Amino acid sequence: MALPGWIRRRRISLTISLTTLSLLLLAKAAEPPRNWLQDPPERKEPVIASCPAISNPDPLMGPRTRMPGRWRGLAPVSPDLPIVVMAGHADSQNMDGSGTPGYAVDVLKQRPMDGRMRDELYWNFKVQQQIVQLGRQRGLNISGYTPPSLTIRNHRDPSTNWAQAKMRSERGDYILEIHFDAYSPYGFGSGLIPAINRNLNVVDESLAKAFGRFPRDFRGGLGGPRRGIGILEIGMLQGELETQLRDPIRSAETIQCLASRVVDALVRGVGRS
Ligand SMILES: [Zn+2]
């Protein structure tokens, strides 16, 4: 059956439009994929599915220090206080003071997370990096320091955590060193072992309120605190904390949660919240 002339003309123009559309789609598909590294999508606060506020005792971090302190941190600080985050034992592997292997390795005879270091340092590094990243997103004047070698035997080496802490603390930086305590019965639990070389300030107070408070002269005054290091014991490396850190599915979220708790306390401490 012959179609009237106007219907034939509309069919032809429809065919042309569809062809144009197909060509456009093909051209789009041929574009190179977007490079997310160079051109990242809009950055948003990471959403942590299961990171409730800290409680005492805390279901994730366990009990607070069984040896509590009574000091108060009252000295004011600037909102731009330079904060330097270190990983505990980062220069002391394969020597005295290398940190705890944790319950999983020491008692359950599981493999270390990384054969070059104690499990404590492995997790100290992970949490340190996440604190610096989250802290910057939250507007803190925060950086990390990592020594150039996992083993530095020379105590006079200027690149150790202790040497850097002493120098930076003297110029007014706030030094925070991340640790995981040993497991029970050797461990003490969560809390801040504060610096000894300066007046305690509102950042010390904020961390102590969130994580717990060790005595200022804990074990006669440790080497780190004498050089201006605030030692933050996240918790004993055992139980739920160690299980979640070692679980490949929950590990990243657990590190994120621990780091966000530290950053929350730092943000409150410097008065940025
Ligand atoms: Zn430690």
XYZ file of C-alpha atoms and ligand atoms in Angstrom:
274
model
C 0.000 0.000 0.000
C 1.418 3.377 -1.013
C 1.805 5.828 1.913
C 0.753 9.440 1.520
C 3.657 11.810 0.769
C 3.694 13.600 4.203
C 4.015 10.307 6.133
C 6.992 9.251 3.927
C 8.715 12.599 4.596
C 8.270 12.234 8.421
C 9.693 8.668 8.269
C 12.790 9.937 6.449
C 13.367 12.769 8.953
C 12.877 10.346 11.907
C 15.467 7.964 10.402
C 17.946 10.849 10.044
C 17.385 11.924 13.677
C 17.939 8.364 14.986
C 21.125 8.035 12.918
C 22.448 11.327 14.366
C 21.656 10.124 17.901
C 23.457 6.782 17.315
C 26.533 8.630 15.987
C 26.542 10.907 19.051
C 26.314 7.895 21.401
C 29.129 6.111 19.556
C 31.340 9.202 19.811
C 30.631 9.404 23.554
C 31.540 5.724 24.064
C 34.828 6.240 22.223
C 35.954 8.959 24.690
C 38.783 7.829 26.983
C 37.589 6.893 30.518
C 37.759 9.702 33.063
C 40.967 9.644 35.069
C 39.779 9.719 38.674
C 43.300 10.189 40.042
C 43.846 13.433 38.152
C 40.285 14.616 38.267
C 38.720 13.288 41.482
C 34.991 13.459 42.122
C 33.769 15.958 44.699
C 35.244 15.038 48.083
C 32.825 14.307 50.880
C 33.227 13.346 54.542
C 33.582 9.562 54.589
C 30.567 7.858 56.079
C 31.483 5.311 58.720
C 28.808 2.668 58.953
C 29.492 1.480 62.481
C 31.540 3.922 64.513
C 29.532 5.008 67.536
C 30.844 7.540 70.065
C 33.410 6.150 72.528
C 31.972 4.559 75.662
C 33.667 3.319 78.835
C 34.513 0.463 78.543
C 34.304 0.627 74.761
C 33.040 -2.381 72.732
C 35.760 -1.862 70.091
C 38.759 -0.540 72.053
C 38.171 -2.438 75.308
C 38.800 -1.141 78.834
C 40.482 2.139 79.743
C 43.783 2.087 81.586
C 43.616 0.142 84.828
C 46.084 2.704 86.248
C 44.322 6.082 85.942
C 45.920 9.519 86.319
C 44.582 12.676 87.966
C 46.192 15.492 85.974
C 44.240 18.175 84.070
C 45.274 19.874 80.833
C 44.364 23.557 81.110
C 46.849 25.558 79.006
C 45.104 27.141 75.981
C 46.266 26.438 72.401
C 45.810 28.109 69.021
C 43.279 26.599 66.569
C 46.284 26.405 64.196
C 48.448 24.464 66.661
C 50.885 22.395 64.543
C 50.139 18.726 65.309
C 52.662 16.034 64.364
C 51.485 12.420 64.363
C 54.012 9.594 64.717
C 53.713 5.809 64.737
C 55.103 4.273 67.923
C 58.182 2.012 67.459
C 58.631 3.166 63.821
C 62.458 3.199 64.186
C 62.881 0.355 66.708
C 62.194 -2.898 64.851
C 64.382 -5.941 65.571
C 65.715 -4.274 68.722
C 64.570 -3.357 72.249
C 61.286 -1.472 72.303
C 59.889 -2.887 69.070
C 56.286 -2.925 70.323
C 53.809 -5.721 71.007
C 53.321 -8.605 68.556
C 49.690 -8.682 69.763
C 47.629 -11.602 71.038
C 47.013 -13.132 67.591
C 50.706 -13.579 66.814
C 52.092 -14.162 70.303
C 49.435 -16.501 71.703
C 47.379 -17.786 68.759
C 50.515 -18.197 66.601
C 48.996 -16.457 63.592
C 51.253 -14.895 60.969
C 52.349 -11.282 61.501
C 50.608 -8.745 59.251
C 54.012 -7.767 57.768
C 57.169 -9.803 58.394
C 59.350 -6.676 58.648
C 57.635 -5.349 61.770
C 55.667 -6.130 64.899
C 51.902 -6.042 64.408
C 51.667 -3.027 66.708
C 53.739 -0.917 64.314
C 51.754 -2.204 61.330
C 48.546 -0.847 62.891
C 50.279 2.283 64.263
C 51.246 3.194 60.672
C 47.722 2.572 59.342
C 46.058 4.692 62.027
C 48.729 7.433 61.774
C 48.156 7.835 58.024
C 44.387 7.926 58.415
C 44.548 10.512 61.230
C 46.647 12.856 59.082
C 44.319 12.470 56.091
C 41.108 12.954 58.092
C 42.650 15.723 60.185
C 43.515 17.741 57.076
C 39.975 17.323 55.788
C 38.731 18.697 59.108
C 40.956 21.780 58.887
C 43.653 20.804 61.402
C 47.245 21.983 60.930
C 48.397 18.366 61.047
C 51.225 16.351 59.496
C 52.882 12.979 59.975
C 56.513 12.164 60.662
C 58.023 8.786 59.718
C 61.713 7.943 60.245
C 63.660 6.830 57.136
C 64.420 3.337 58.498
C 62.553 0.750 60.578
C 65.704 0.178 62.661
C 67.827 3.077 63.915
C 70.234 1.879 66.606
C 72.151 5.132 67.051
C 70.372 7.116 69.778
C 71.991 10.342 68.530
C 70.530 9.958 65.029
C 68.476 13.139 64.412
C 65.841 11.271 62.359
C 64.385 9.103 65.140
C 60.906 9.800 66.516
C 62.486 10.836 69.820
C 64.972 13.282 68.254
C 62.336 14.833 65.995
C 59.836 15.052 68.874
C 62.340 16.831 71.130
C 63.216 19.389 68.445
C 59.619 19.997 67.308
C 58.172 20.045 70.839
C 60.691 22.732 71.850
C 59.381 24.975 69.075
C 55.776 24.461 70.206
C 54.452 21.640 68.018
C 52.064 19.108 69.569
C 53.504 15.601 69.202
C 51.138 12.633 69.290
C 52.471 9.093 68.962
C 50.032 6.279 68.169
C 50.376 2.973 70.044
C 48.468 -0.202 70.659
C 49.005 -1.541 74.158
C 50.119 -5.130 74.839
C 47.453 -7.735 75.533
C 46.119 -8.747 78.947
C 47.570 -9.372 81.554
C 50.534 -7.268 80.372
C 48.557 -4.404 78.861
C 46.917 -1.527 80.716
C 44.179 -0.383 78.294
C 43.348 2.844 76.446
C 44.481 6.289 77.410
C 46.878 9.183 76.953
C 50.306 9.117 78.625
C 50.953 12.861 78.454
C 54.154 14.791 77.789
C 56.395 15.596 80.749
C 58.487 18.472 79.328
C 55.721 21.111 79.105
C 52.497 22.324 80.716
C 49.566 20.114 79.814
C 47.044 21.778 77.519
C 43.449 21.531 76.361
C 44.372 19.070 73.578
C 45.814 16.684 76.176
C 42.604 17.144 78.154
C 40.376 16.437 75.151
C 42.276 13.238 74.254
C 42.189 12.080 77.895
C 38.430 12.674 78.139
C 37.881 10.614 74.977
C 40.385 7.771 75.513
C 41.330 7.756 79.194
C 44.132 9.180 81.294
C 47.358 7.495 82.402
C 49.361 8.908 85.332
C 51.783 11.587 84.198
C 54.719 9.709 85.734
C 53.619 6.335 84.305
C 56.444 3.810 84.812
C 58.701 6.500 86.219
C 58.330 8.796 83.194
C 58.875 7.205 79.781
C 61.501 8.344 77.267
C 58.898 9.604 74.766
C 56.967 11.883 77.153
C 60.283 13.319 78.435
C 60.877 14.509 74.845
C 57.420 16.005 74.433
C 55.541 12.990 73.066
C 51.959 12.363 74.094
C 51.590 8.584 73.845
C 48.078 7.576 72.823
C 47.337 3.958 73.677
C 44.372 3.168 71.419
C 43.667 -0.073 73.261
C 45.097 -3.511 73.967
C 45.956 -5.503 70.827
C 43.611 -8.386 71.561
C 39.936 -9.387 71.449
C 37.413 -7.486 69.360
C 39.873 -4.722 68.445
C 42.476 -7.081 67.008
C 39.841 -9.339 65.414
C 38.254 -6.412 63.558
C 41.611 -4.974 62.489
C 42.691 -8.365 61.093
C 39.364 -9.065 59.368
C 39.916 -8.169 55.679
C 36.304 -7.070 55.338
C 36.190 -4.829 58.419
C 39.816 -3.669 58.639
C 39.614 -0.428 56.644
C 36.414 0.634 58.384
C 37.929 -0.121 61.803
C 41.046 1.963 61.063
C 38.794 4.743 59.805
C 36.727 4.594 62.987
C 39.759 4.711 65.304
C 41.289 7.589 63.347
C 38.046 9.570 63.311
C 37.802 9.229 67.094
C 41.307 10.671 67.475
C 40.595 13.474 65.003
C 37.312 14.319 66.772
C 39.221 14.723 70.055
C 41.936 16.858 68.368
C 39.344 19.087 66.668
C 37.561 19.637 70.009
C 40.918 20.224 71.719
C 42.020 23.047 69.447
C 38.518 24.537 69.532
C 37.612 23.957 65.885
C 34.406 22.018 66.532
Zn 53.705 0.761 71.795
